[in-house]
Coordinates of C-alpha atoms in Angstrom, one line a residue:
M266 CA 26.5 -0.2 19.0
T267 CA 28.6 2.6 17.5
Q268 CA 27.2 5.6 15.6
Y269 CA 29.5 6.9 12.9
I270 CA 29.3 10.6 12.2
F271 CA 29.6 11.9 8.6
P272 CA 32.7 14.1 8.1
Y273 CA 30.7 17.4 8.0
R274 CA 33.8 19.5 8.8
S275 CA 35.7 18.2 5.8
I276 CA 32.9 18.8 3.3
E277 CA 30.9 21.9 2.5
A278 CA 27.1 21.8 2.6
D279 CA 25.3 21.1 -0.8
S280 CA 28.3 19.3 -2.1
R281 CA 27.8 16.5 -4.6
I282 CA 29.4 13.3 -3.3
V283 CA 30.2 9.8 -4.4
L284 CA 29.9 7.4 -1.4
Y285 CA 32.1 4.4 -1.4
A286 CA 31.2 1.3 0.7
A287 CA 27.8 0.1 1.9
G288 CA 28.7 -1.5 5.2
D289 CA 27.7 -0.1 8.6
V290 CA 29.7 3.1 8.1
G291 CA 28.4 3.7 4.6
Q292 CA 24.8 2.9 5.6
Q293 CA 25.0 5.4 8.5
Y294 CA 26.5 8.1 6.4
Y295 CA 23.8 7.6 3.8
R296 CA 21.0 7.8 6.3
Q297 CA 22.4 10.9 7.9
L298 CA 22.5 12.6 4.5
Q299 CA 19.0 11.6 3.8
A300 CA 17.9 13.1 7.1
T301 CA 19.8 16.3 6.9
G302 CA 19.9 17.0 3.2
Y303 CA 23.4 18.2 3.8
C304 CA 24.9 16.7 0.6
E305 CA 23.6 15.1 -2.5
V306 CA 24.7 11.5 -3.1
V307 CA 25.1 11.3 -6.8
L308 CA 26.5 7.7 -6.7
W309 CA 26.8 5.0 -4.1
L310 CA 29.5 2.4 -4.8
D311 CA 30.4 -1.0 -3.3
R312 CA 32.2 -4.1 -4.4
T313 CA 29.2 -6.2 -3.6
P314 CA 26.2 -4.0 -4.3
N315 CA 23.1 -5.3 -2.5
G316 CA 20.6 -2.5 -3.1
S317 CA 18.9 -1.0 -6.1
N318 CA 20.7 2.3 -5.7
I319 CA 24.2 0.9 -5.0
Q320 CA 26.5 0.4 -8.0
I321 CA 29.8 -1.4 -8.6
P322 CA 33.0 0.7 -8.3
E323 CA 33.6 0.9 -12.0
S324 CA 30.4 2.8 -12.4
I325 CA 32.2 6.0 -11.4
T326 CA 33.8 6.0 -14.9
T327 CA 30.4 7.0 -16.2
L328 CA 30.6 10.3 -14.4
S329 CA 32.7 13.2 -15.4
N330 CA 35.0 14.7 -12.7
E331 CA 32.8 17.8 -12.8
S332 CA 29.7 16.0 -11.8
Y333 CA 30.8 15.3 -8.3
D334 CA 32.8 17.3 -5.7
W335 CA 34.1 14.5 -3.4
V336 CA 34.4 10.8 -3.1
V337 CA 33.9 9.8 0.5
I338 CA 35.4 6.4 1.6
A339 CA 33.2 5.0 4.3
V340 CA 35.2 2.1 5.8
Q341 CA 37.1 1.6 9.1
R342 CA 40.1 -0.5 8.1
K343 CA 43.1 1.7 7.2
D344 CA 44.6 -0.9 4.9
L345 CA 41.4 -1.2 3.0
V346 CA 41.1 2.6 2.8
E347 CA 44.5 2.8 1.0
E348 CA 43.5 -0.1 -1.3
I349 CA 40.2 1.7 -2.2
K350 CA 42.0 5.0 -2.7
N351 CA 44.5 3.5 -5.1
S352 CA 41.8 1.8 -7.1
L353 CA 39.8 5.0 -7.4
V354 CA 42.8 6.8 -8.7
T355 CA 43.3 4.0 -11.2
L356 CA 39.7 4.6 -12.3
G357 CA 40.5 8.3 -13.0
V358 CA 39.3 9.9 -9.8
P359 CA 41.5 12.9 -8.8
L360 CA 43.3 12.3 -5.6
S361 CA 42.4 15.8 -4.4
K362 CA 38.7 14.8 -4.5
I363 CA 39.1 11.7 -2.2
I364 CA 38.0 12.1 1.5
D365 CA 39.7 9.2 3.4
A366 CA 39.4 10.5 7.0
A367 CA 38.9 7.7 9.5
P368 CA 35.2 7.5 10.6
V369 CA 34.5 9.0 14.0
G370 CA 32.3 6.7 16.1
V371 CA 30.1 7.5 19.1
S372 CA 28.9 4.7 21.3
L373 CA 25.1 4.2 21.5
N374 CA 23.3 2.6 24.5
S375 CA 19.9 2.1 22.9
H376 CA 18.4 1.3 19.5
Y377 CA 15.3 3.3 20.5
S378 CA 14.5 7.0 21.1
R379 CA 13.7 8.2 24.7
L380 CA 12.1 11.3 23.3
T381 CA 9.2 12.2 25.7
L382 CA 5.9 13.9 24.9
R383 CA 6.9 16.9 26.9
E384 CA 10.1 17.2 24.9
W385 CA 8.2 16.8 21.7
L386 CA 5.9 19.7 22.6
D387 CA 8.6 22.1 24.0
D388 CA 12.1 21.3 22.7
T389 CA 12.6 21.7 19.0
R390 CA 16.4 21.1 19.2
R391 CA 15.8 17.8 21.0
V392 CA 13.3 16.7 18.3
K393 CA 15.8 17.5 15.6
D394 CA 18.5 15.6 17.3
E395 CA 16.3 12.6 17.6
L396 CA 15.3 12.7 14.0
L397 CA 18.9 12.6 13.0
S398 CA 19.5 9.7 15.4
Y399 CA 16.5 7.9 13.8
F400 CA 18.3 7.8 10.5
V401 CA 21.6 6.7 12.0
R402 CA 20.4 4.2 14.6
S403 CA 17.1 2.7 13.5
Q404 CA 17.8 1.4 10.0
G405 CA 14.6 3.2 9.2
E406 CA 12.2 1.5 11.5
I407 CA 9.5 4.0 12.7
Q408 CA 9.3 1.9 15.9
Y409 CA 12.4 3.7 16.9
F410 CA 10.0 6.3 18.3
D411 CA 7.8 3.7 20.0
W412 CA 8.3 5.3 23.4
L413 CA 6.8 8.6 22.1
I414 CA 4.2 6.9 20.0
Q415 CA 2.8 5.0 23.0
E416 CA 2.9 8.0 25.2
I417 CA 0.9 10.0 22.7
K418 CA -1.7 7.2 22.2
I419 CA -2.2 6.8 25.9
G420 CA -2.3 10.5 26.6
C421 CA -4.9 11.1 23.9
L422 CA -7.1 8.4 25.3
E423 CA -6.9 9.9 28.8
D424 CA -7.2 13.6 27.7
Q425 CA -9.4 14.4 24.8
H426 CA -7.9 17.9 24.5
L427 CA -4.3 16.6 23.9
K428 CA -4.7 15.3 20.4
P429 CA -5.2 18.7 18.7
V430 CA -2.3 20.0 20.6
V431 CA 0.0 17.2 19.4
Q432 CA -1.3 17.7 15.8
R433 CA -0.7 21.4 15.8
R434 CA 2.8 20.8 17.1
A435 CA 3.5 18.3 14.4
I436 CA 2.3 20.6 11.6
Q437 CA 4.5 23.4 13.2
L438 CA 7.5 21.2 13.1
V439 CA 6.8 20.0 9.5
E440 CA 6.4 23.6 8.3
E441 CA 9.5 25.0 10.0
A442 CA 12.5 25.5 7.7
W443 CA 15.1 23.5 9.6
G444 CA 13.9 20.1 8.5
S445 CA 14.8 18.2 5.3
T446 CA 12.1 16.7 3.1
E447 CA 12.9 13.3 4.6
M448 CA 12.7 14.6 8.2
R449 CA 9.2 16.1 7.4
L450 CA 8.0 12.8 6.0
V451 CA 9.2 10.9 9.1
L452 CA 7.4 13.4 11.4
L453 CA 4.2 12.8 9.5
R454 CA 4.6 9.0 9.5
L455 CA 5.2 9.3 13.3
M456 CA 1.8 11.0 13.6
L457 CA 0.2 8.2 11.6
E458 CA 1.6 5.6 13.9
A459 CA 0.4 7.6 16.9
D460 CA -3.2 7.7 15.5
C461 CA -2.9 11.5 15.2
F462 CA -2.9 11.8 11.4
D463 CA -5.4 14.2 9.9
K464 CA -6.4 15.8 6.6
R465 CA -3.9 18.6 6.8
M466 CA -1.1 16.1 7.4
M467 CA -2.2 14.1 4.4
Q468 CA -1.9 17.2 2.2
L469 CA 1.6 17.8 3.6
F470 CA 2.5 14.2 2.9
V471 CA 1.6 14.5 -0.7
K472 CA 3.4 17.9 -1.0
H473 CA 6.7 16.8 0.5
T474 CA 6.8 13.4 -1.2
G475 CA 6.6 15.3 -4.5
E476 CA 9.6 17.3 -3.4
M477 CA 11.8 14.3 -3.0
H478 CA 14.9 14.2 -5.2
H479 CA 17.6 11.7 -6.0
N480 CA 15.6 8.7 -4.9
S481 CA 12.8 8.1 -7.4
A482 CA 12.1 4.5 -6.3
Q483 CA 11.4 5.8 -2.8
K484 CA 9.1 8.5 -4.1
Y485 CA 7.1 5.8 -5.9
W486 CA 6.7 3.8 -2.8
L487 CA 5.7 6.8 -0.7
L488 CA 3.1 7.8 -3.2
N489 CA 1.5 4.4 -3.0
D490 CA 1.9 4.3 0.8
M491 CA -0.4 7.3 0.8
S492 CA -3.1 5.3 -0.8
G493 CA -2.9 3.0 2.2
I494 CA -3.0 6.0 4.6
W495 CA -6.0 7.2 2.7
M496 CA -7.8 4.1 4.0
H497 CA -8.1 5.9 7.3
A498 CA -11.3 7.7 6.5
D499 CA -10.6 10.7 8.7
V500 CA -7.7 11.8 6.5
L501 CA -9.4 11.8 3.1
Y502 CA -9.2 15.2 1.4
E503 CA -10.9 16.2 -1.9
D504 CA -7.8 16.8 -4.0
F505 CA -5.8 13.7 -3.1
W506 CA -6.1 11.9 -6.4
V507 CA -5.6 15.1 -8.4
D508 CA -2.4 15.9 -6.4
K509 CA -1.2 12.3 -6.8
Q510 CA -1.8 12.4 -10.5
R511 CA 0.3 15.5 -10.8
V512 CA 3.2 14.0 -8.8
M513 CA 3.0 10.7 -10.7
K514 CA 3.1 12.5 -14.0
E515 CA 6.2 14.4 -12.9
Y516 CA 7.7 11.1 -11.8
A517 CA 7.0 9.4 -15.1
E518 CA 8.7 12.3 -16.9
E519 CA 11.6 12.0 -14.5
L520 CA 12.2 8.4 -15.8
A521 CA 12.1 9.5 -19.5
L522 CA 10.8 6.1 -20.7
I523 CA 10.8 5.2 -24.4
W524 CA 7.6 3.9 -26.0
D525 CA 8.0 2.2 -29.4
P526 CA 4.8 0.1 -30.0
H527 CA 4.2 -2.3 -32.9
P528 CA 1.3 -1.5 -35.2
Y529 CA -1.9 -2.6 -33.6
R530 CA -3.1 -6.0 -34.9
K531 CA -6.9 -6.3 -34.9
E532 CA -7.7 -9.4 -36.9
N533 CA -7.3 -12.8 -35.3
N534 CA -5.7 -11.4 -32.2
K535 CA -6.8 -13.2 -29.1
T536 CA -3.9 -12.1 -26.9
I537 CA -4.6 -10.1 -23.7
C538 CA -2.1 -8.5 -21.3
M539 CA -3.2 -8.2 -17.7
L540 CA -1.1 -5.7 -15.8
T541 CA -1.3 -6.5 -12.1
I542 CA 0.4 -6.0 -8.8
G543 CA -0.5 -9.5 -7.8
F544 CA 2.4 -11.8 -7.3
Y545 CA 3.0 -10.6 -3.7
F546 CA -0.7 -9.9 -2.8
D547 CA -2.9 -12.9 -2.2
S548 CA -6.2 -10.9 -2.4
H549 CA -5.2 -9.4 -5.7
M550 CA -4.5 -12.8 -7.2
R551 CA -7.8 -14.0 -5.9
F552 CA -9.5 -11.2 -7.9
T553 CA -7.6 -11.7 -11.1
S554 CA -7.3 -15.4 -11.2
P555 CA -10.9 -16.4 -12.2
M556 CA -10.8 -13.8 -15.0
A557 CA -7.6 -15.2 -16.4
K558 CA -8.8 -18.8 -16.2
E559 CA -12.1 -17.9 -18.0
L560 CA -10.2 -16.2 -20.8
I561 CA -8.0 -19.4 -21.2
K562 CA -11.2 -21.4 -21.5
R563 CA -12.2 -19.1 -24.4
N564 CA -8.9 -19.8 -26.2
Y565 CA -7.3 -16.5 -25.4
Q566 CA -3.6 -16.2 -24.7
V567 CA -3.2 -14.4 -21.4
H568 CA 0.0 -12.7 -20.3
I569 CA 0.2 -11.6 -16.6
I570 CA 2.7 -8.8 -16.2
D571 CA 3.4 -7.7 -12.6
L572 CA 4.4 -4.1 -12.3
I573 CA 5.6 -4.1 -8.7
P574 CA 9.3 -3.2 -9.1
F575 CA 10.6 -3.3 -5.5
R576 CA 9.8 -4.9 -2.2
N577 CA 7.3 -2.8 -0.3
D578 CA 8.7 -2.8 3.2
S579 CA 8.2 0.8 4.0
G580 CA 6.1 0.0 7.1
A581 CA 9.1 -1.6 8.7
N582 CA 11.9 0.1 6.8
F583 CA 10.5 3.6 6.1
L584 CA 12.4 5.9 3.8
Q585 CA 15.3 3.4 3.3
P586 CA 16.6 2.0 0.0
K587 CA 14.4 -0.7 -1.7
Y588 CA 15.7 -3.9 -3.1
P589 CA 14.6 -5.4 -6.5
L590 CA 12.2 -8.3 -6.5
S591 CA 12.9 -11.2 -8.8
L592 CA 10.3 -13.8 -9.7
S593 CA 13.2 -16.2 -10.4
N594 CA 14.4 -15.9 -6.9
I595 CA 11.2 -16.5 -5.0
S596 CA 10.7 -19.6 -3.0
G597 CA 9.4 -22.7 -4.6
D598 CA 6.4 -22.8 -2.4
H599 CA 5.5 -19.2 -3.3
Y600 CA 5.9 -19.9 -7.0
D601 CA 3.7 -22.9 -6.6
Q602 CA 1.1 -20.7 -4.9
I603 CA 1.2 -18.2 -7.8
R604 CA 0.7 -21.0 -10.2
T605 CA -2.4 -22.2 -8.4
Y606 CA -3.9 -18.8 -9.3
Y607 CA -2.4 -18.6 -12.8
P608 CA -1.9 -22.2 -14.1
E609 CA -0.3 -22.9 -17.4
P610 CA -0.7 -22.0 -20.2
I611 CA -1.1 -18.5 -18.6
H612 CA 2.2 -16.6 -19.2
L613 CA 3.9 -14.9 -16.2
H614 CA 6.2 -12.0 -16.7
Y615 CA 8.3 -10.2 -14.1
S616 CA 11.3 -8.0 -14.9
D617 CA 14.6 -8.8 -13.1
A618 CA 16.1 -5.4 -14.0
A619 CA 17.7 -3.6 -11.1
T620 CA 16.5 0.0 -11.4
M621 CA 13.0 1.5 -11.4
R622 CA 13.5 2.9 -14.9
E623 CA 14.9 -0.3 -16.3
R624 CA 12.0 -2.3 -14.9
Q625 CA 9.3 0.0 -16.2
Q626 CA 11.0 0.2 -19.6
A627 CA 11.1 -3.6 -19.7
V628 CA 7.3 -3.6 -19.1
L629 CA 6.7 -1.2 -22.0
D630 CA 9.0 -3.2 -24.3
L631 CA 7.2 -6.4 -23.4
I632 CA 3.8 -5.0 -24.1
S633 CA 5.0 -3.8 -27.5
K634 CA 6.5 -7.3 -28.2
I635 CA 3.3 -9.1 -27.2
N636 CA 1.2 -6.7 -29.2
P637 CA -2.1 -7.6 -27.5
N638 CA -5.6 -7.2 -28.6
C639 CA -6.2 -5.2 -25.4
I640 CA -4.9 -4.4 -21.9
F641 CA -6.6 -5.1 -18.7
D642 CA -5.1 -2.7 -16.2
L643 CA -5.3 -3.9 -12.6
T644 CA -2.4 -1.9 -11.3
D645 CA -4.5 -0.4 -8.5
E646 CA -2.9 3.0 -8.5
W647 CA 0.6 1.4 -8.4
G648 CA 1.0 1.9 -12.1
F649 CA 2.1 5.2 -13.7
I650 CA 3.0 4.2 -17.3
S651 CA -0.5 3.9 -18.6
P652 CA -0.1 7.3 -20.5
Y653 CA 2.1 5.3 -22.9
Y654 CA 0.2 2.1 -23.7
Y655 CA -3.3 3.4 -23.6
Q656 CA -2.6 5.5 -26.8
N657 CA -2.0 2.3 -28.8
Y658 CA -4.1 -0.4 -27.2
P659 CA -7.7 -0.6 -25.8
T660 CA -7.2 -0.2 -22.1
I661 CA -9.8 -1.4 -19.5
Y662 CA -9.1 -0.1 -16.0
F663 CA -10.2 -2.0 -12.9
P664 CA -10.5 0.1 -9.8
I665 CA -9.5 -1.8 -6.6
R666 CA -8.9 0.9 -4.1
K667 CA -11.3 3.6 -5.2
L668 CA -14.5 3.5 -7.3
R669 CA -14.9 6.9 -8.8
E670 CA -11.5 8.4 -9.3
S671 CA -8.1 7.4 -10.8
S672 CA -4.8 8.8 -11.8
S673 CA -4.5 6.2 -14.6
F674 CA -5.2 6.7 -18.3
F675 CA -7.8 4.3 -19.8
H676 CA -10.7 3.9 -22.3
R677 CA -13.1 2.1 -20.0
F678 CA -13.5 2.1 -16.2
V679 CA -15.1 -1.1 -14.8
I680 CA -17.9 -0.6 -12.2
P681 CA -20.3 -3.0 -10.6
N682 CA -23.6 -2.8 -12.4
N683 CA -25.6 -2.8 -9.2
L684 CA -24.0 0.4 -7.9
P685 CA -25.4 3.9 -8.6
I686 CA -22.4 6.0 -9.3
E687 CA -21.8 9.8 -9.3
V688 CA -19.3 10.4 -12.1
Q689 CA -16.3 12.5 -11.0
G690 CA -13.3 13.8 -12.8
P691 CA -11.2 12.7 -14.5
I692 CA -13.7 9.9 -15.5
R693 CA -16.4 10.7 -18.0
E694 CA -19.7 9.0 -18.0
D695 CA -19.1 7.4 -21.4
Q696 CA -16.0 5.7 -20.0
L697 CA -17.9 3.6 -17.4
L698 CA -18.2 -0.1 -18.1
P699 CA -20.9 -1.8 -15.9
A700 CA -20.2 -5.4 -15.2
P701 CA -21.5 -8.1 -12.8
I702 CA -19.7 -8.7 -9.6
L703 CA -16.7 -11.0 -9.9
V704 CA -15.8 -13.1 -6.8
E705 CA -14.7 -16.7 -7.0
Y706 CA -16.5 -18.9 -4.5
V707 CA -14.2 -20.2 -1.8
N708 CA -15.1 -23.4 0.0
P709 CA -14.6 -23.8 3.8
K710 CA -11.5 -25.7 4.8
R711 CA -13.2 -27.2 7.7
E712 CA -16.5 -27.1 9.7
F713 CA -16.7 -24.7 12.6
K714 CA -19.1 -26.0 15.3
R715 CA -20.5 -23.6 17.9
I716 CA -20.2 -26.1 20.7
D717 CA -16.4 -26.3 20.1
Y718 CA -16.1 -22.6 20.9
G719 CA -18.5 -22.3 23.8
F720 CA -21.4 -20.8 21.8
E721 CA -25.0 -21.8 22.2
S722 CA -27.2 -22.8 19.3
D723 CA -29.5 -19.8 19.9
D724 CA -26.7 -17.2 20.2
I725 CA -26.6 -14.5 17.5
L726 CA -23.0 -14.4 16.3
V727 CA -22.0 -11.1 14.7
V728 CA -18.7 -11.1 12.9
T729 CA -16.4 -8.3 11.7
A730 CA -13.1 -9.1 9.9
G731 CA -10.2 -7.0 8.7
T732 CA -6.5 -6.2 9.2
R733 CA -7.1 -2.6 10.5
L734 CA -9.9 -3.1 13.0
N735 CA -8.1 -1.1 15.6
V736 CA -8.6 1.9 13.2
D737 CA -11.7 0.8 11.4
I738 CA -13.8 0.2 14.5
S739 CA -14.2 3.6 16.1
P740 CA -14.6 4.1 19.9
E741 CA -18.1 5.5 19.2
L742 CA -19.1 2.2 17.4
I743 CA -17.7 0.2 20.3
D744 CA -19.5 2.3 22.9
T745 CA -22.8 2.0 21.0
F746 CA -22.6 -1.7 20.4
C747 CA -21.4 -2.6 23.9
T748 CA -24.3 -0.6 25.4
A749 CA -26.7 -2.4 23.1
M750 CA -25.2 -5.9 23.8
S751 CA -25.6 -5.3 27.5
T752 CA -29.3 -5.6 27.0
N753 CA -29.1 -9.0 25.2
S754 CA -26.5 -11.5 26.4
K755 CA -27.3 -13.8 23.4
V756 CA -25.6 -11.3 21.0
K757 CA -21.9 -12.2 20.6
W758 CA -19.3 -10.1 18.6
I759 CA -16.4 -11.9 16.9
C760 CA -13.6 -9.5 15.8
V761 CA -11.3 -11.3 13.3
G762 CA -7.8 -9.9 12.6
S763 CA -4.4 -9.4 14.2
A764 CA -5.0 -5.8 15.2
E765 CA -4.6 -4.6 18.7
H766 CA -7.9 -3.6 20.4
R767 CA -6.7 -1.4 23.2
Y768 CA -9.9 0.6 23.5
M769 CA -12.1 -2.5 23.8
V770 CA -9.8 -4.1 26.3
E771 CA -9.4 -1.0 28.5
N772 CA -13.0 0.1 28.5
Y773 CA -15.0 -3.1 28.1
A774 CA -12.9 -5.8 29.8
Q775 CA -16.1 -7.3 31.2
F776 CA -17.3 -8.2 27.7
I777 CA -14.1 -9.9 26.5
G778 CA -14.6 -13.6 26.4
S779 CA -18.3 -13.4 27.2
Q780 CA -19.8 -11.2 24.4
I781 CA -16.7 -9.9 22.6
F782 CA -14.2 -12.4 21.1
L783 CA -10.9 -11.1 19.8
W784 CA -10.4 -14.0 17.4
G785 CA -7.0 -13.0 15.9
Y786 CA -5.9 -14.1 12.4
E787 CA -8.1 -16.7 10.8
D788 CA -7.0 -18.5 7.6
D789 CA -10.5 -20.0 7.0
L790 CA -13.0 -17.1 6.9
P791 CA -15.5 -19.1 4.9
G792 CA -15.4 -21.8 7.5
L793 CA -15.9 -19.4 10.4
Y794 CA -18.7 -17.7 8.5
G795 CA -20.5 -21.0 8.5
M796 CA -21.4 -20.7 12.2
C797 CA -22.2 -16.9 12.1
D798 CA -25.4 -15.0 11.5
I799 CA -24.6 -11.4 10.7
Y800 CA -21.6 -9.5 9.2
L801 CA -21.2 -6.1 10.9
N802 CA -19.3 -3.7 8.7
P803 CA -18.0 -0.4 10.2
Q804 CA -17.7 2.9 8.4
R805 CA -14.4 2.1 6.7
F806 CA -12.5 1.8 3.5
G807 CA -11.9 -1.7 2.2
G808 CA -12.7 -5.1 3.7
G809 CA -14.4 -6.0 0.4
L810 CA -13.3 -9.6 0.1
S811 CA -14.2 -10.6 3.6
I812 CA -17.6 -9.0 3.0
A813 CA -18.1 -10.8 -0.3
W814 CA -17.3 -14.1 1.2
A815 CA -19.7 -13.5 4.1
M816 CA -22.4 -12.7 1.6
Q817 CA -21.6 -15.9 -0.4
H818 CA -21.9 -17.9 2.7
G819 CA -25.4 -16.5 3.6
L820 CA -24.7 -14.0 6.4
A821 CA -27.0 -11.1 6.9
L822 CA -25.2 -7.8 6.2
A823 CA -25.3 -4.6 8.3
T824 CA -23.3 -1.7 6.9
P825 CA -23.5 2.1 6.7
L826 CA -23.7 4.1 3.6
G827 CA -20.3 5.2 2.2
A828 CA -18.4 2.1 3.4
D829 CA -17.1 1.4 0.0
G830 CA -16.3 -2.4 0.3
A831 CA -19.9 -3.2 1.2
M832 CA -21.3 -0.7 -1.2
F833 CA -19.3 -2.4 -4.0
Y834 CA -20.8 -5.8 -3.4
A835 CA -24.2 -5.0 -1.8
G836 CA -25.2 -1.7 -3.3
E837 CA -27.4 0.8 -1.4
E838 CA -30.3 -1.6 -0.7
L839 CA -28.7 -3.1 2.5
S840 CA -26.9 0.1 3.6
L841 CA -28.1 2.2 6.5
R842 CA -27.6 5.9 7.2
D843 CA -24.9 5.7 9.9
E844 CA -23.3 3.4 12.4
K845 CA -25.9 4.1 15.1
E846 CA -28.6 2.8 12.7
V847 CA -26.4 -0.2 11.9
I848 CA -26.2 -1.2 15.5
S849 CA -29.9 -0.7 16.0
Y850 CA -30.5 -2.9 12.9
V851 CA -28.2 -5.6 14.2
M852 CA -30.0 -5.7 17.6
N853 CA -33.4 -5.8 15.8
M854 CA -32.3 -8.8 13.7
A855 CA -31.1 -10.5 16.9
T856 CA -34.7 -10.6 18.2
N857 CA -36.7 -10.6 15.0
T858 CA -36.1 -13.9 13.1
E859 CA -38.2 -12.7 10.1
L860 CA -36.1 -9.6 9.7
L861 CA -32.9 -11.6 9.9
V862 CA -34.1 -14.2 7.3
H863 CA -35.3 -11.4 5.0
N864 CA -31.8 -9.8 5.0
Q865 CA -30.1 -13.2 4.5
T866 CA -32.4 -14.0 1.6
T867 CA -31.7 -10.6 0.0
V868 CA -28.0 -11.3 0.3
R869 CA -28.3 -14.7 -1.3
E870 CA -30.3 -13.2 -4.2
K871 CA -27.5 -10.7 -4.9
T872 CA -24.8 -13.3 -4.8
S873 CA -26.7 -15.6 -7.1
A874 CA -26.3 -13.0 -9.8
W875 CA -22.5 -13.0 -9.5
S876 CA -21.1 -14.6 -12.6
I877 CA -17.5 -15.0 -13.9
E878 CA -18.8 -15.8 -17.4
K879 CA -21.1 -12.7 -17.6
Y880 CA -18.3 -10.6 -16.1
V881 CA -15.8 -11.6 -18.9
D882 CA -18.6 -11.1 -21.5
A883 CA -19.0 -7.5 -20.4
L884 CA -15.2 -6.9 -20.5
L885 CA -14.8 -8.3 -24.1
N886 CA -17.9 -6.3 -25.3
G887 CA -16.3 -3.2 -23.8
V888 CA -13.1 -3.9 -25.6
N889 CA -14.9 -4.3 -28.9
D890 CA -16.7 -1.0 -28.4
V891 CA -13.4 0.8 -27.7
I892 CA -11.8 -0.8 -30.9
D893 CA -14.7 0.6 -33.0
E894 CA -15.0 3.9 -31.2
C895 CA -11.2 4.7 -31.4
N896 CA -10.7 3.0 -34.7
F897 CA -7.9 0.7 -33.5
G898 CA -6.4 -1.2 -36.4
G899 CA -8.3 1.0 -38.9
E900 CA -7.0 3.0 -41.8

């Protein structure tokens, strides 16, 4: 592989450039400029634009000659360079502003960094060089640093004093002046991958994301990536949502959207807009589908508008340009799956516009055109245009990620009516809308028989499911549970999910396959739950749907206070003080049939009160209250 070096010697720092060509040379130039912040790319051109921030060559005519300093041609073929140069001159570009130097290439032997932990700790120049190489070589994959990531992970397991040393070094590097905003964000993401992310780094992530310029779509994705990072409980800090709200507000102002609503129509208006992020998230569609179907039964017109504007691939392609999603271009199978959740006559809307601004503007224009009775906002912190539409339409907000706080604007905030809630800003107590739990019952796809998996009929099968169990299940919980299980061989722990369980495997190998079963991904959780007894929920954020299904299928629940997914569905009654009490409770249920049955009975009583009909009743009553309270459609 060849690495092409941007022509730094020909161009002064802080110049404004137009980059022509999006092949290997152009991509590498662009990534280098992202990493170093050396120049601002005001426009990126290519004959066949394949990214949201790449335009056709004629787009340069929209710029005045004073708005850029140079046009850099990033291609290898000399004959093509001359052709491009002539076409640019034809489009009005001064010849004196065209840089047509042949790209200088350096051969690379590896796609991955060989940066060591020792170099990370001691050699700032080496770290900086590797960060630049990351943008050039890796196409944005954070796994470029896998060598270092694995060395840090292993080192921290072997030496408990190493982790704070690595964290201090990361913060030092982030706060030093030599790095660009993008370099700082990559350093922080590297620490997340190495399981060294902490509260201070989360603060820095918010700060530096807010400082990004010239790539608003990327800023949007990073802001919402942070909500995913927040799921790691150890990095939560008190001002996260306040800081995010500030950055999102600035971001919305950056786009300068236009809001021109039709007059609100109150009488005989049975049209509802549901704003979602659901077309690419199965769990989100599972939540919204029963609500939409129930509204159709009641003769409402339902419009599902998906706000997700670009493919979210930042885990594999961090800090790189995003590409537009198009509902019309998805596979037939995927479209059929969407329609199973949202059957006709439910209306599906998805903008095909290319830029972030155009797509969000299209959503606002569509809402105005539909002119609904109300808006159900299920954008789950991905939305940022609610300050526009909530002024003119009753807006009911549904928290998915966090119960008590939000950066959205709304009139009512839906909460489960079984959950005591401490009201926190920016939500007022009079904005709360209690509603029953909404979970559509899912039938098992098949019957799981214990004998088929080597389990005895009198085994106590404890199950935990999730996509982040390697993070959600702490070493302390593993130590406590394994110590307890060693006293009762009938207790078996099934861990469902594709996550790596390095700590379990390295420290409790004797339990693997006998009392601990690393199940991997399972597409039929309800079926699996049919042969289990207890759902063990760790101190974590999320996991709500797997917990709800476990409750619906009659499992006992053991969960600590503060684990929000379980609290949402089960309330405080079944929650214990901490994980040590949870393990003690699990072991007591394993030997006390009466205690186990009592818990399972309590769970069944709770799930019997779950009702789609009552849930929708509560929502519509809340809408009517808002209409009267805010005088929508009045004089």
